[in-house]
Amino acid sequence: MEVPVRIGIRGRLFLAFGAVAAMTVAASIIGWVFYTRLGDSLNQVVETNIPAMTLVTELAEEGSAIIGMAPALAAAPNESERDRIWKELSRNLTLMSKFNEELDNDVRDTASHESLKDLVAALSSNLRDLDENVRRKLWYSSQKEELMERLRWVSADFLDEVEPMLDDIKFIIDITLEQNASNTGSIRIGRSEIILKRASDNQQALLRINADGNLLIGLIGRAANLADFDSLRATELYLREVQTRVTDNLKNIKEMPGIISLRQAIEDILSFSEGEKSLFGLRHDELETQKNGSVLLERNREQVHNLGSLIAARVQLARSIAKAATNKSQQSIRQGKALMLATVGASLLFAVLIVWLYVGRNMVGRIIRLNSSMHSIADGDLKANVPVEGRDEIGAMAVSLRTFRDKLADTQAELVQAGKLAALGQLSAGVAHELNQPLAALRSYAHNSRRLIEMNQGPEAIQTLEKISRLTERMGGTINHLRTLARRSSSDLEPVDVKAVCEDAMSLLDIRFRDEDISITRTFPGHDIFIQAEAIRLEQVLINLFGNAIDAMTGRSRREFGIEIIENTKRVEMLITDTGSGIADDNLEHVFDPFFTTKQVGEGLGLGLSISYNIIKDFKGSMRVKSKEDTGTTFTIVLDKVPGSDL
Ligand code: ADP
């Protein structure tokens, strides 16, 4: 029977370790994939989030710089300061635009980015307006200063005009009063009174013009610094009233010398209240500009506030994106770790399962069972069970072993048969030898008896007849023994008297011992000893050993044969010793092999020891040999003692 090998051990192990290797490769691929993913996440953090974070941080810095600088621009005291602040602001705005441009690359937050962009644009435009506004305010301020300076000159001119006129009137009045005092005539007095009255009227009008002129200068000067439009309007109305009064008073003194210059001086003063040089208009525009400036500043504040919020949102978003990326990376690491651990664990488990279940339990287990079967067969148990498991090389080996066992059993049976025949041949020769001699003696004794009877020598004849009787007894014993040997051996072991079997075997070869003139030494215990065996087969073994000993001693100078029985608690040892040729060391290990013989063709088959060995094994005993070339040999048989047999 042949077991068809489906996949051999090599194939299975190859598959198994291939699977383990595949799992390891899978673990590596998983690791690689997750590391790549991790790398991507980190790249994303590095390439997108960090620059985005940096940009928004820089935006935030520029934003906060603008927050502080816008009011400073609004409050710039002069053009150079304004210019310096504006340059700084422009730089901030340019940087903000640049960061914004760079943020264009970041498309993930388009909505907020767009509003940020719009806000920066609006902020820039507002700041430009604010700058323009400040520029105008400064211009108004310088214009005001210039006009005020000119007003001061004009007011000085006015005083230069009005004061001499007052002095002239005072002089006229004084002269007229002096003339009145010296000229007491009525006509002259009447005239001088008229002069005095006119002079006094003129003086009154001039004094009023002087006061109103100064008032006009004061009102115009105040207008340049009035805080609101209402006050400006009220002051202008008041100025128009004073102007009307001055115009009326000028009409009253229109004939006074110097009046033209005075009128011109007053017109010069009034030119600062209307038209191009109007301090009112200037102040009005300045207030308007200031108002616009406040609006712009307020708008700037709002924009900066919105910018701050947007940037904060932006920072928050960048942070949350970075955090999400970090979380993703961590999750990636966790997943990768778990998967790798699972794969490595699975591959380890798989490897352990292969080693434990397949190699350990299946392969090694089957090899151990096969080994035990081999041991049993080697120990001679040819019925040993040989389990055929698995369709691989071990299964095929088991089948081969089974075939070997069966063939061995057949061969052994044949060998036993051949051994038996050989032993029978030997026995027959021995029996023939044993019977021929007594038969010859019988023939001679019978002849002698007849002669003695014929010679009437009765007592001698009786003696001879008794010899015949003893001889026939001995022959009967020999034949009996032959019958016993021919009986089929049973497989059941029984208590066997070991000393008796030894004696029987010896007696069968007695003639040969005597022919070879061999001295025999028996060393037996005094009592009977029983062992577990089969008497006939044990005798067969002993005949073989004794025969070999006789063969080995043939033609040798020292011919001593010894048989010793040693008794232990549980076992009995039988030592068969000769002083024959001995066995060469090289041959010693082969003597129990079937067909090993050193004898001539026709003298030995080489089966005796091998059959004997197996018989002793059947008795659950053992057999060993010790030998020295040219000195002698000792065979030792060990058998179980029947318990209590020595009592
Ligand atoms: P055979 O006697 O037919 O050769 P055996 O199996 O009985 O077969 O013996 C095998 C061989 O063992 C013998 O040929 C012999 O060489 C050797 N042998 C056995 N017994 C002795 C012994 N007592 N002394 C020397 N050689 C021995």
XYZ file of C-alpha atoms in Angstrom, residues 11 30 32 53 62 90 112 204 225 233 240 247 306 327 379 395 429 433 438 441 460 462 483 549 573 608 644:
27
model
C 5.648 21.868 1.010
C 1.030 48.229 7.448
C 5.048 51.528 6.086
C 0.154 79.996 11.887
C 0.920 94.012 12.164
C 2.436 101.970 4.963
C -12.710 83.881 6.427
C -17.632 159.053 19.955
C -10.287 128.113 17.628
C -22.212 130.449 13.398
C -21.950 140.718 11.147
C -20.149 150.517 8.767
C -12.844 93.270 13.468
C -4.735 64.142 16.493
C 12.684 -5.905 19.898
C 2.687 8.522 6.421
C 22.084 -36.974 13.154
C 24.351 -41.563 16.231
C 23.249 -48.937 21.245
C 25.729 -52.895 21.213
C 26.097 -64.258 32.541
C 20.955 -62.659 32.420
C 8.907 -37.099 20.223
C 30.366 -24.718 21.607
C 20.898 -16.422 34.327
C 20.740 -20.987 14.934
C 8.220 -18.763 44.586
